[in-house]
Amino acid sequence: GTIIASNGICVSNPVSFTITNSDTTNCEVLTSTITYSDIFISELFDEEVGSDGFVEIYNPTPNLVNLNQYTLKRYANVGHASPSTTLTLTGTLAPNKTILLGTGEICGLLPNANFGSGFNQNDEFRLEKGGIDIDIVQTPVDLPGYNLKRRLDVVAPKATFLLSDWLSDDSESCLEHDLGTYPLSLAN
């Protein structure tokens, strides 16, 4: 077989190997019983310097998704009644793929669609389908410059924000994040 290793910073060249023992009696197998019903926000990334950021949206379904029925709204502060930015999505999203919606080039990546300007702390992002909130993410109040990545073992999309559904850090280093990718499942 072939193994490719990644530590989140770089990916190795493929290395060939031979299985010498296939006994798996003491191995733990990670599986997920979560069935995803729709696209969801999988990651938020905010630059500490400036106001650039990315919202990553993932399609976990086996179907090509028509994005024309979805809208992403950014509220300048959690709980505001009106969004400061609204983006009606267009096109399609293939199964197990992501799109990046952002404010400009970050880490050499360009967004699939421009999402206005101004990411910062205390923002709220809402993904709507047909005018109904299906996924809500709130950013950390005290962190200018952050990364939130949805955990693999939680139900999504979710119209109620729970911080425990997210892995977060305040690192702005592009080398530490895999923007534009999201794992297919725990068992893959």
mmCIF file of C-alpha atoms in Angstrom:
data_model
loop_
_atom_site.group_PDB
_atom_site.id
_atom_site.type_symbol
_atom_site.label_atom_id
_atom_site.label_comp_id
_atom_site.label_asym_id
_atom_site.label_seq_id
_atom_site.Cartn_x
_atom_site.Cartn_y
_atom_site.Cartn_z
ATOM 1 C CA GLY A 1 0.000 0.000 0.000
ATOM 2 C CA THR A 2 0.892 3.662 0.132
ATOM 3 C CA ILE A 3 0.814 6.085 3.067
ATOM 4 C CA ILE A 4 0.697 9.865 2.869
ATOM 5 C CA ALA A 5 1.234 11.630 6.202
ATOM 6 C CA SER A 6 0.173 15.148 7.157
ATOM 7 C CA ASN A 7 0.846 17.045 10.361
ATOM 8 C CA GLY A 8 -1.366 19.984 9.380
ATOM 9 C CA ILE A 9 1.615 21.957 8.106
ATOM 10 C CA CYS A 10 2.914 19.848 5.277
ATOM 11 C CA VAL A 11 2.109 16.618 3.473
ATOM 12 C CA SER A 12 4.703 13.907 2.855
ATOM 13 C CA ASN A 13 5.480 12.256 -0.430
ATOM 14 C CA PRO A 14 3.791 8.861 -0.847
ATOM 15 C CA VAL A 15 5.726 6.087 0.903
ATOM 16 C CA SER A 16 5.272 2.410 0.010
ATOM 17 C CA PHE A 17 4.787 -0.164 2.751
ATOM 18 C CA THR A 18 4.031 -3.864 3.215
ATOM 19 C CA ILE A 19 1.626 -5.214 5.847
ATOM 20 C CA THR A 20 3.418 -7.810 7.944
ATOM 21 C CA ASN A 21 0.668 -8.436 10.505
ATOM 22 C CA SER A 22 -3.028 -7.743 9.998
ATOM 23 C CA ASP A 23 -4.168 -8.553 13.552
ATOM 24 C CA THR A 24 -6.536 -5.725 14.570
ATOM 25 C CA THR A 25 -7.887 -7.168 17.844
ATOM 26 C CA ASN A 26 -6.439 -4.305 19.934
ATOM 27 C CA CYS A 27 -7.226 -1.540 17.452
ATOM 28 C CA GLU A 28 -9.863 1.111 17.997
ATOM 29 C CA VAL A 29 -11.962 1.872 14.943
ATOM 30 C CA LEU A 30 -13.494 5.328 14.757
ATOM 31 C CA THR A 31 -16.911 5.387 13.184
ATOM 32 C CA SER A 32 -19.579 8.016 12.947
ATOM 33 C CA THR A 33 -23.302 7.387 13.056
ATOM 34 C CA ILE A 34 -24.061 10.976 12.087
ATOM 35 C CA THR A 35 -26.008 11.373 8.884
ATOM 36 C CA TYR A 36 -25.653 14.849 7.457
ATOM 37 C CA SER A 37 -28.751 16.263 5.801
ATOM 38 C CA ASP A 38 -27.478 19.467 4.224
ATOM 39 C CA ILE A 39 -24.484 21.722 3.629
ATOM 40 C CA PHE A 40 -23.019 23.515 6.648
ATOM 41 C CA ILE A 41 -20.402 26.010 7.794
ATOM 42 C CA SER A 42 -17.324 23.901 8.479
ATOM 43 C CA GLU A 43 -14.713 26.544 9.304
ATOM 44 C CA LEU A 44 -14.236 30.251 10.035
ATOM 45 C CA PHE A 45 -10.863 31.954 9.737
ATOM 46 C CA ASP A 46 -10.173 35.585 10.676
ATOM 47 C CA GLU A 47 -6.925 37.442 10.190
ATOM 48 C CA GLU A 48 -5.824 39.336 13.273
ATOM 49 C CA VAL A 49 -4.268 42.091 11.182
ATOM 50 C CA GLY A 50 -6.803 43.719 8.891
ATOM 51 C CA SER A 51 -10.361 42.580 8.382
ATOM 52 C CA ASP A 52 -9.971 39.666 5.985
ATOM 53 C CA GLY A 53 -11.495 36.280 6.641
ATOM 54 C CA PHE A 54 -12.944 33.108 5.158
ATOM 55 C CA VAL A 55 -16.127 31.143 5.735
ATOM 56 C CA GLU A 56 -15.783 27.542 4.534
ATOM 57 C CA ILE A 57 -18.967 25.688 3.586
ATOM 58 C CA TYR A 58 -18.954 21.899 3.173
ATOM 59 C CA ASN A 59 -21.273 19.520 1.333
ATOM 60 C CA PRO A 60 -21.325 16.193 3.255
ATOM 61 C CA THR A 61 -24.149 14.734 1.195
ATOM 62 C CA PRO A 62 -23.781 12.301 -1.719
ATOM 63 C CA ASN A 63 -25.620 14.790 -3.961
ATOM 64 C CA LEU A 64 -24.647 17.804 -6.023
ATOM 65 C CA VAL A 65 -26.213 20.759 -4.172
ATOM 66 C CA ASN A 66 -27.756 23.715 -6.011
ATOM 67 C CA LEU A 67 -26.542 26.718 -4.000
ATOM 68 C CA ASN A 68 -29.108 29.160 -5.414
ATOM 69 C CA GLN A 69 -31.461 28.452 -2.491
ATOM 70 C CA TYR A 70 -28.848 29.428 0.154
ATOM 71 C CA THR A 71 -27.833 32.768 1.650
ATOM 72 C CA LEU A 72 -24.955 33.523 4.020
ATOM 73 C CA LYS A 73 -25.435 36.466 6.373
ATOM 74 C CA ARG A 74 -22.840 38.119 8.606
ATOM 75 C CA TYR A 75 -24.021 40.086 11.618
ATOM 76 C CA ALA A 76 -21.465 42.620 12.915
ATOM 77 C CA ASN A 77 -22.287 41.578 16.478
ATOM 78 C CA VAL A 78 -23.976 38.519 17.928
ATOM 79 C CA GLY A 79 -27.673 39.228 18.391
ATOM 80 C CA HIS A 80 -27.975 42.155 15.970
ATOM 81 C CA ALA A 81 -31.363 42.287 14.278
ATOM 82 C CA SER A 82 -30.032 43.089 10.789
ATOM 83 C CA PRO A 83 -27.086 41.584 8.920
ATOM 84 C CA SER A 84 -24.205 43.820 7.885
ATOM 85 C CA THR A 85 -23.425 41.616 4.866
ATOM 86 C CA THR A 86 -25.609 39.258 2.830
ATOM 87 C CA LEU A 87 -24.360 36.933 0.099
ATOM 88 C CA THR A 88 -26.768 34.914 -2.034
ATOM 89 C CA LEU A 89 -24.901 31.788 -3.074
ATOM 90 C CA THR A 90 -24.856 30.675 -6.701
ATOM 91 C CA GLY A 91 -23.753 27.634 -8.654
ATOM 92 C CA THR A 92 -23.432 24.106 -7.309
ATOM 93 C CA LEU A 93 -21.357 22.333 -4.670
ATOM 94 C CA ALA A 94 -20.181 18.799 -5.389
ATOM 95 C CA PRO A 95 -20.411 16.006 -2.795
ATOM 96 C CA ASN A 96 -17.645 16.069 -0.158
ATOM 97 C CA LYS A 97 -16.326 19.424 -1.414
ATOM 98 C CA THR A 98 -16.005 22.880 0.101
ATOM 99 C CA ILE A 99 -16.306 26.451 -1.069
ATOM 100 C CA LEU A 100 -14.552 29.426 0.473
ATOM 101 C CA LEU A 101 -16.418 32.679 0.875
ATOM 102 C CA GLY A 102 -14.168 35.519 1.878
ATOM 103 C CA THR A 103 -13.091 39.110 1.887
ATOM 104 C CA GLY A 104 -9.949 38.755 -0.214
ATOM 105 C CA GLU A 105 -6.769 36.767 -0.711
ATOM 106 C CA ILE A 106 -5.462 35.050 2.411
ATOM 107 C CA CYS A 107 -2.558 32.600 2.543
ATOM 108 C CA GLY A 108 -2.419 32.623 -1.256
ATOM 109 C CA LEU A 109 -6.051 31.454 -1.453
ATOM 110 C CA LEU A 110 -8.767 33.380 -3.233
ATOM 111 C CA PRO A 111 -12.411 33.008 -2.219
ATOM 112 C CA ASN A 112 -14.906 31.282 -4.534
ATOM 113 C CA ALA A 113 -17.134 34.309 -3.874
ATOM 114 C CA ASN A 114 -16.418 37.691 -2.298
ATOM 115 C CA PHE A 115 -18.169 38.249 0.992
ATOM 116 C CA GLY A 116 -17.870 41.983 1.528
ATOM 117 C CA SER A 117 -15.455 43.194 4.171
ATOM 118 C CA GLY A 118 -14.820 43.141 7.863
ATOM 119 C CA PHE A 119 -14.479 39.950 9.855
ATOM 120 C CA ASN A 120 -13.773 40.452 13.532
ATOM 121 C CA GLN A 121 -14.568 39.200 16.998
ATOM 122 C CA ASN A 122 -18.191 38.881 18.110
ATOM 123 C CA ASP A 123 -19.529 38.282 14.579
ATOM 124 C CA GLU A 124 -22.400 35.926 13.898
ATOM 125 C CA PHE A 125 -22.763 33.984 10.641
ATOM 126 C CA ARG A 126 -26.061 32.469 9.531
ATOM 127 C CA LEU A 127 -26.522 30.070 6.643
ATOM 128 C CA GLU A 128 -30.086 30.205 5.390
ATOM 129 C CA LYS A 129 -31.948 27.878 3.077
ATOM 130 C CA GLY A 130 -35.134 29.276 1.596
ATOM 131 C CA GLY A 131 -35.098 32.111 4.159
ATOM 132 C CA ILE A 132 -34.806 29.787 7.195
ATOM 133 C CA ASP A 133 -31.679 29.620 9.372
ATOM 134 C CA ILE A 134 -30.145 26.145 9.094
ATOM 135 C CA ASP A 135 -26.678 26.822 10.546
ATOM 136 C CA ILE A 136 -25.454 29.495 12.985
ATOM 137 C CA VAL A 137 -21.876 30.180 14.083
ATOM 138 C CA GLN A 138 -20.773 32.840 16.554
ATOM 139 C CA THR A 139 -17.184 33.996 16.731
ATOM 140 C CA PRO A 140 -15.182 34.439 19.937
ATOM 141 C CA VAL A 141 -15.860 37.754 21.666
ATOM 142 C CA ASP A 142 -12.272 38.383 22.744
ATOM 143 C CA LEU A 143 -10.212 37.027 19.860
ATOM 144 C CA PRO A 144 -9.258 39.261 16.962
ATOM 145 C CA GLY A 145 -7.679 36.657 14.719
ATOM 146 C CA TYR A 146 -9.146 33.185 15.229
ATOM 147 C CA ASN A 147 -9.881 29.854 13.606
ATOM 148 C CA LEU A 148 -13.005 27.799 14.316
ATOM 149 C CA LYS A 149 -13.292 24.321 12.805
ATOM 150 C CA ARG A 150 -16.420 22.204 13.292
ATOM 151 C CA ARG A 151 -15.771 18.949 15.126
ATOM 152 C CA LEU A 152 -16.351 15.768 13.141
ATOM 153 C CA ASP A 153 -18.491 14.110 15.815
ATOM 154 C CA VAL A 154 -21.323 16.661 15.988
ATOM 155 C CA VAL A 155 -24.590 17.058 14.130
ATOM 156 C CA ALA A 156 -24.572 19.707 11.413
ATOM 157 C CA PRO A 157 -26.065 21.923 10.196
ATOM 158 C CA LYS A 158 -27.377 23.301 13.462
ATOM 159 C CA ALA A 159 -29.559 26.402 13.926
ATOM 160 C CA THR A 160 -28.377 26.767 17.529
ATOM 161 C CA PHE A 161 -24.740 27.659 18.187
ATOM 162 C CA LEU A 162 -22.819 25.548 20.724
ATOM 163 C CA LEU A 163 -19.163 26.443 21.274
ATOM 164 C CA SER A 164 -18.509 22.807 22.252
ATOM 165 C CA ASP A 165 -19.210 21.819 18.610
ATOM 166 C CA TRP A 166 -16.091 23.678 17.509
ATOM 167 C CA LEU A 167 -12.327 23.430 17.809
ATOM 168 C CA SER A 168 -10.872 26.901 18.203
ATOM 169 C CA ASP A 169 -7.552 28.647 18.459
ATOM 170 C CA ASP A 170 -6.200 32.131 18.097
ATOM 171 C CA SER A 171 -3.439 31.262 15.650
ATOM 172 C CA GLU A 172 -3.421 33.353 12.525
ATOM 173 C CA SER A 173 -0.766 31.228 10.838
ATOM 174 C CA CYS A 174 -1.954 29.955 7.473
ATOM 175 C CA LEU A 175 0.438 27.033 7.836
ATOM 176 C CA GLU A 176 -1.576 25.641 10.756
ATOM 177 C CA HIS A 177 -4.939 25.513 8.974
ATOM 178 C CA ASP A 178 -6.241 23.533 6.020
ATOM 179 C CA LEU A 179 -8.570 26.145 4.570
ATOM 180 C CA GLY A 180 -10.655 24.792 1.715
ATOM 181 C CA THR A 181 -10.659 21.164 2.892
ATOM 182 C CA TYR A 182 -12.816 19.298 5.358
ATOM 183 C CA PRO A 183 -12.575 15.572 6.290
ATOM 184 C CA LEU A 184 -15.174 13.271 4.782
ATOM 185 C CA SER A 185 -15.849 11.323 7.978
ATOM 186 C CA LEU A 186 -14.229 9.851 11.057
ATOM 187 C CA ALA A 187 -13.929 6.440 9.407
ATOM 188 C CA ASN A 188 -12.327 7.456 6.102
#
